[in-house]
Amino acid sequence: MHKNSFLSEAIMEEVIYEDLPSNLCAIRDYIEERETEKPLEKFNHDEFREASVSSSMKDSSVYYDGQAAQNSDSSSLHSPRQRPKVPGLQRDIEVLKAELLAFISEHGQEGFMPMRKQLRKHGRVDIEKAITRMGGFR
């Protein structure tokens, strides 16, 4: 037991190394689901904001190209990095292996584990997090 603490070391380790990461994963999953369910609401909000900015800019006799700003916003919302979520990636080692092999065949060198930098560069932070959750890079 720690000094001035009623919690045993085993309970502290369980909370820090098991409960906290799983809760953070659950929060991330919830946020990702909400983002995939309601991308149009965000787009409509951005479109409204651009329209109000362009009208206020025209009122002050300053030229504003609202169409160019709208086009750049719409392209950033539908970026190629947004992909469907892989079910079981965080919990099933076989799913992780399959995703890793697919990533290596597409972006890597056969027989070599991709580095974190490569995974991030190609927008596969989900694979990086799954590897970390299942033991990490060594």
PDB file of C-alpha atoms in Angstrom:
ATOM      1  CA  MET A   1       0.000   0.000   0.000  1.00  0.00           C
ATOM      2  CA  HIS A   2       1.053   3.554  -0.666  1.00  0.00           C
ATOM      3  CA  LYS A   3       1.542   5.913   2.233  1.00  0.00           C
ATOM      4  CA  ASN A   4      -1.566   7.951   3.025  1.00  0.00           C
ATOM      5  CA  SER A   5      -3.652   5.802   0.689  1.00  0.00           C
ATOM      6  CA  PHE A   6      -6.353   3.217   1.189  1.00  0.00           C
ATOM      7  CA  LEU A   7      -5.900   1.736  -2.277  1.00  0.00           C
ATOM      8  CA  SER A   8      -3.663  -1.238  -2.837  1.00  0.00           C
ATOM      9  CA  GLU A   9      -0.989  -1.155  -5.506  1.00  0.00           C
ATOM     10  CA  ALA A  10      -2.844  -3.791  -7.561  1.00  0.00           C
ATOM     11  CA  ILE A  11      -5.982  -1.653  -7.711  1.00  0.00           C
ATOM     12  CA  MET A  12      -3.949   1.416  -8.669  1.00  0.00           C
ATOM     13  CA  GLU A  13      -2.224  -0.508 -11.475  1.00  0.00           C
ATOM     14  CA  GLU A  14      -5.539  -1.850 -12.756  1.00  0.00           C
ATOM     15  CA  VAL A  15      -7.053   1.621 -12.890  1.00  0.00           C
ATOM     16  CA  ILE A  16      -4.001   3.230 -14.497  1.00  0.00           C
ATOM     17  CA  TYR A  17      -3.065   0.534 -17.011  1.00  0.00           C
ATOM     18  CA  GLU A  18      -6.407  -1.089 -17.848  1.00  0.00           C
ATOM     19  CA  ASP A  19      -9.452   1.013 -16.988  1.00  0.00           C
ATOM     20  CA  LEU A  20      -8.135   4.399 -18.077  1.00  0.00           C
ATOM     21  CA  PRO A  21      -6.980   3.306 -21.575  1.00  0.00           C
ATOM     22  CA  SER A  22     -10.202   1.398 -22.225  1.00  0.00           C
ATOM     23  CA  ASN A  23     -12.285   4.390 -21.125  1.00  0.00           C
ATOM     24  CA  LEU A  24     -10.268   6.693 -23.370  1.00  0.00           C
ATOM     25  CA  CYS A  25     -10.811   4.284 -26.278  1.00  0.00           C
ATOM     26  CA  ALA A  26     -14.542   4.247 -25.560  1.00  0.00           C
ATOM     27  CA  ILE A  27     -14.636   8.052 -25.542  1.00  0.00           C
ATOM     28  CA  ARG A  28     -12.686   8.191 -28.823  1.00  0.00           C
ATOM     29  CA  ASP A  29     -15.025   5.625 -30.416  1.00  0.00           C
ATOM     30  CA  TYR A  30     -18.065   7.638 -29.305  1.00  0.00           C
ATOM     31  CA  ILE A  31     -16.658  10.847 -30.775  1.00  0.00           C
ATOM     32  CA  GLU A  32     -15.716   9.132 -34.044  1.00  0.00           C
ATOM     33  CA  GLU A  33     -19.232   7.693 -34.347  1.00  0.00           C
ATOM     34  CA  ARG A  34     -20.786  11.114 -33.790  1.00  0.00           C
ATOM     35  CA  GLU A  35     -18.496  12.669 -36.389  1.00  0.00           C
ATOM     36  CA  THR A  36     -19.423  10.059 -38.998  1.00  0.00           C
ATOM     37  CA  GLU A  37     -23.153  10.363 -38.221  1.00  0.00           C
ATOM     38  CA  LYS A  38     -23.372  14.144 -38.498  1.00  0.00           C
ATOM     39  CA  PRO A  39     -20.849  15.493 -41.014  1.00  0.00           C
ATOM     40  CA  LEU A  40     -23.602  17.399 -42.835  1.00  0.00           C
ATOM     41  CA  GLU A  41     -24.541  19.405 -39.739  1.00  0.00           C
ATOM     42  CA  LYS A  42     -20.975  20.648 -39.453  1.00  0.00           C
ATOM     43  CA  PHE A  43     -20.879  21.488 -43.157  1.00  0.00           C
ATOM     44  CA  ASN A  44     -24.153  23.428 -42.961  1.00  0.00           C
ATOM     45  CA  HIS A  45     -22.867  25.352 -39.936  1.00  0.00           C
ATOM     46  CA  ASP A  46     -19.653  26.252 -41.787  1.00  0.00           C
ATOM     47  CA  GLU A  47     -21.643  27.248 -44.866  1.00  0.00           C
ATOM     48  CA  PHE A  48     -23.843  29.547 -42.744  1.00  0.00           C
ATOM     49  CA  ARG A  49     -20.789  31.089 -41.096  1.00  0.00           C
ATOM     50  CA  GLU A  50     -19.172  31.774 -44.481  1.00  0.00           C
ATOM     51  CA  ALA A  51     -22.367  33.391 -45.764  1.00  0.00           C
ATOM     52  CA  SER A  52     -22.636  35.683 -42.745  1.00  0.00           C
ATOM     53  CA  VAL A  53     -18.964  36.652 -42.996  1.00  0.00           C
ATOM     54  CA  SER A  54     -19.231  37.386 -46.708  1.00  0.00           C
ATOM     55  CA  SER A  55     -22.345  39.537 -46.240  1.00  0.00           C
ATOM     56  CA  SER A  56     -20.717  41.538 -43.447  1.00  0.00           C
ATOM     57  CA  MET A  57     -17.575  41.978 -45.549  1.00  0.00           C
ATOM     58  CA  LYS A  58     -19.622  43.250 -48.515  1.00  0.00           C
ATOM     59  CA  ASP A  59     -21.351  45.717 -46.209  1.00  0.00           C
ATOM     60  CA  SER A  60     -17.989  47.211 -45.292  1.00  0.00           C
ATOM     61  CA  SER A  61     -17.055  47.588 -48.992  1.00  0.00           C
ATOM     62  CA  VAL A  62     -14.352  44.907 -48.900  1.00  0.00           C
ATOM     63  CA  TYR A  63     -14.269  42.302 -51.668  1.00  0.00           C
ATOM     64  CA  TYR A  64     -14.657  38.737 -50.385  1.00  0.00           C
ATOM     65  CA  ASP A  65     -14.604  35.576 -52.449  1.00  0.00           C
ATOM     66  CA  GLY A  66     -17.005  33.391 -50.447  1.00  0.00           C
ATOM     67  CA  GLN A  67     -17.126  30.711 -53.126  1.00  0.00           C
ATOM     68  CA  ALA A  68     -13.369  29.982 -52.846  1.00  0.00           C
ATOM     69  CA  ALA A  69     -13.581  29.713 -49.058  1.00  0.00           C
ATOM     70  CA  GLN A  70     -16.599  27.426 -49.337  1.00  0.00           C
ATOM     71  CA  ASN A  71     -14.779  25.148 -51.790  1.00  0.00           C
ATOM     72  CA  SER A  72     -11.732  24.855 -49.526  1.00  0.00           C
ATOM     73  CA  ASP A  73     -13.958  24.003 -46.534  1.00  0.00           C
ATOM     74  CA  SER A  74     -15.840  21.295 -48.405  1.00  0.00           C
ATOM     75  CA  SER A  75     -12.637  19.647 -49.629  1.00  0.00           C
ATOM     76  CA  SER A  76     -11.151  19.590 -46.124  1.00  0.00           C
ATOM     77  CA  LEU A  77     -14.284  17.966 -44.666  1.00  0.00           C
ATOM     78  CA  HIS A  78     -14.126  15.076 -47.104  1.00  0.00           C
ATOM     79  CA  SER A  79     -10.398  14.430 -46.905  1.00  0.00           C
ATOM     80  CA  PRO A  80      -8.995  11.101 -48.122  1.00  0.00           C
ATOM     81  CA  ARG A  81      -7.823  10.338 -44.577  1.00  0.00           C
ATOM     82  CA  GLN A  82     -11.399   9.822 -43.428  1.00  0.00           C
ATOM     83  CA  ARG A  83     -12.096   6.116 -43.788  1.00  0.00           C
ATOM     84  CA  PRO A  84     -14.546   3.659 -42.300  1.00  0.00           C
ATOM     85  CA  LYS A  85     -13.759   2.385 -38.825  1.00  0.00           C
ATOM     86  CA  VAL A  86     -12.304  -1.132 -38.660  1.00  0.00           C
ATOM     87  CA  PRO A  87     -14.395  -3.176 -36.210  1.00  0.00           C
ATOM     88  CA  GLY A  88     -12.357  -5.134 -33.665  1.00  0.00           C
ATOM     89  CA  LEU A  89      -9.054  -3.448 -34.462  1.00  0.00           C
ATOM     90  CA  GLN A  90      -8.429  -2.427 -30.850  1.00  0.00           C
ATOM     91  CA  ARG A  91      -9.391  -5.794 -29.362  1.00  0.00           C
ATOM     92  CA  ASP A  92      -8.661  -8.588 -31.862  1.00  0.00           C
ATOM     93  CA  ILE A  93      -5.040  -9.390 -32.721  1.00  0.00           C
ATOM     94  CA  GLU A  94      -6.046 -11.112 -35.973  1.00  0.00           C
ATOM     95  CA  VAL A  95      -7.820  -7.983 -37.224  1.00  0.00           C
ATOM     96  CA  LEU A  96      -4.722  -5.951 -36.342  1.00  0.00           C
ATOM     97  CA  LYS A  97      -2.483  -8.414 -38.220  1.00  0.00           C
ATOM     98  CA  ALA A  98      -4.699  -8.218 -41.301  1.00  0.00           C
ATOM     99  CA  GLU A  99      -4.712  -4.402 -41.259  1.00  0.00           C
ATOM    100  CA  LEU A 100      -0.939  -4.303 -40.761  1.00  0.00           C
ATOM    101  CA  LEU A 101      -0.333  -6.683 -43.659  1.00  0.00           C
ATOM    102  CA  ALA A 102      -2.641  -4.632 -45.880  1.00  0.00           C
ATOM    103  CA  PHE A 103      -0.824  -1.432 -44.882  1.00  0.00           C
ATOM    104  CA  ILE A 104       2.597  -3.006 -45.498  1.00  0.00           C
ATOM    105  CA  SER A 105       1.578  -4.305 -48.922  1.00  0.00           C
ATOM    106  CA  GLU A 106       0.285  -0.868 -49.909  1.00  0.00           C
ATOM    107  CA  HIS A 107       2.769   1.524 -48.268  1.00  0.00           C
ATOM    108  CA  GLY A 108       5.602  -0.420 -46.671  1.00  0.00           C
ATOM    109  CA  GLN A 109       8.355  -2.900 -47.325  1.00  0.00           C
ATOM    110  CA  GLU A 110       7.535  -6.581 -46.917  1.00  0.00           C
ATOM    111  CA  GLY A 111       9.146  -8.107 -43.843  1.00  0.00           C
ATOM    112  CA  PHE A 112       9.543  -4.783 -42.035  1.00  0.00           C
ATOM    113  CA  MET A 113       7.279  -3.348 -39.379  1.00  0.00           C
ATOM    114  CA  PRO A 114       6.093   0.171 -40.287  1.00  0.00           C
ATOM    115  CA  MET A 115       7.240   2.965 -38.004  1.00  0.00           C
ATOM    116  CA  ARG A 116       4.840   5.247 -36.153  1.00  0.00           C
ATOM    117  CA  LYS A 117       5.848   8.055 -38.504  1.00  0.00           C
ATOM    118  CA  GLN A 118       4.762   6.035 -41.557  1.00  0.00           C
ATOM    119  CA  LEU A 119       1.435   5.096 -39.984  1.00  0.00           C
ATOM    120  CA  ARG A 120       0.710   8.732 -39.118  1.00  0.00           C
ATOM    121  CA  LYS A 121       1.819   9.956 -42.545  1.00  0.00           C
ATOM    122  CA  HIS A 122      -0.748   7.718 -44.220  1.00  0.00           C
ATOM    123  CA  GLY A 123      -3.482   8.531 -41.689  1.00  0.00           C
ATOM    124  CA  ARG A 124      -3.473   5.180 -39.880  1.00  0.00           C
ATOM    125  CA  VAL A 125      -3.294   6.384 -36.289  1.00  0.00           C
ATOM    126  CA  ASP A 126      -5.864   3.685 -35.495  1.00  0.00           C
ATOM    127  CA  ILE A 127      -3.289   0.971 -36.263  1.00  0.00           C
ATOM    128  CA  GLU A 128      -0.686   2.791 -34.163  1.00  0.00           C
ATOM    129  CA  LYS A 129      -3.061   2.977 -31.198  1.00  0.00           C
ATOM    130  CA  ALA A 130      -4.042  -0.689 -31.551  1.00  0.00           C
ATOM    131  CA  ILE A 131      -0.369  -1.716 -31.555  1.00  0.00           C
ATOM    132  CA  THR A 132       0.262   0.386 -28.455  1.00  0.00           C
ATOM    133  CA  ARG A 133      -2.754  -1.110 -26.731  1.00  0.00           C
ATOM    134  CA  MET A 134      -1.626  -4.663 -27.486  1.00  0.00           C
ATOM    135  CA  GLY A 135       1.921  -4.281 -26.215  1.00  0.00           C
ATOM    136  CA  GLY A 136       3.468  -1.453 -28.157  1.00  0.00           C
ATOM    137  CA  PHE A 137       6.322  -1.031 -30.580  1.00  0.00           C
ATOM    138  CA  ARG A 138       9.541  -2.768 -29.500  1.00  0.00           C
TER     139      ARG A 138
END
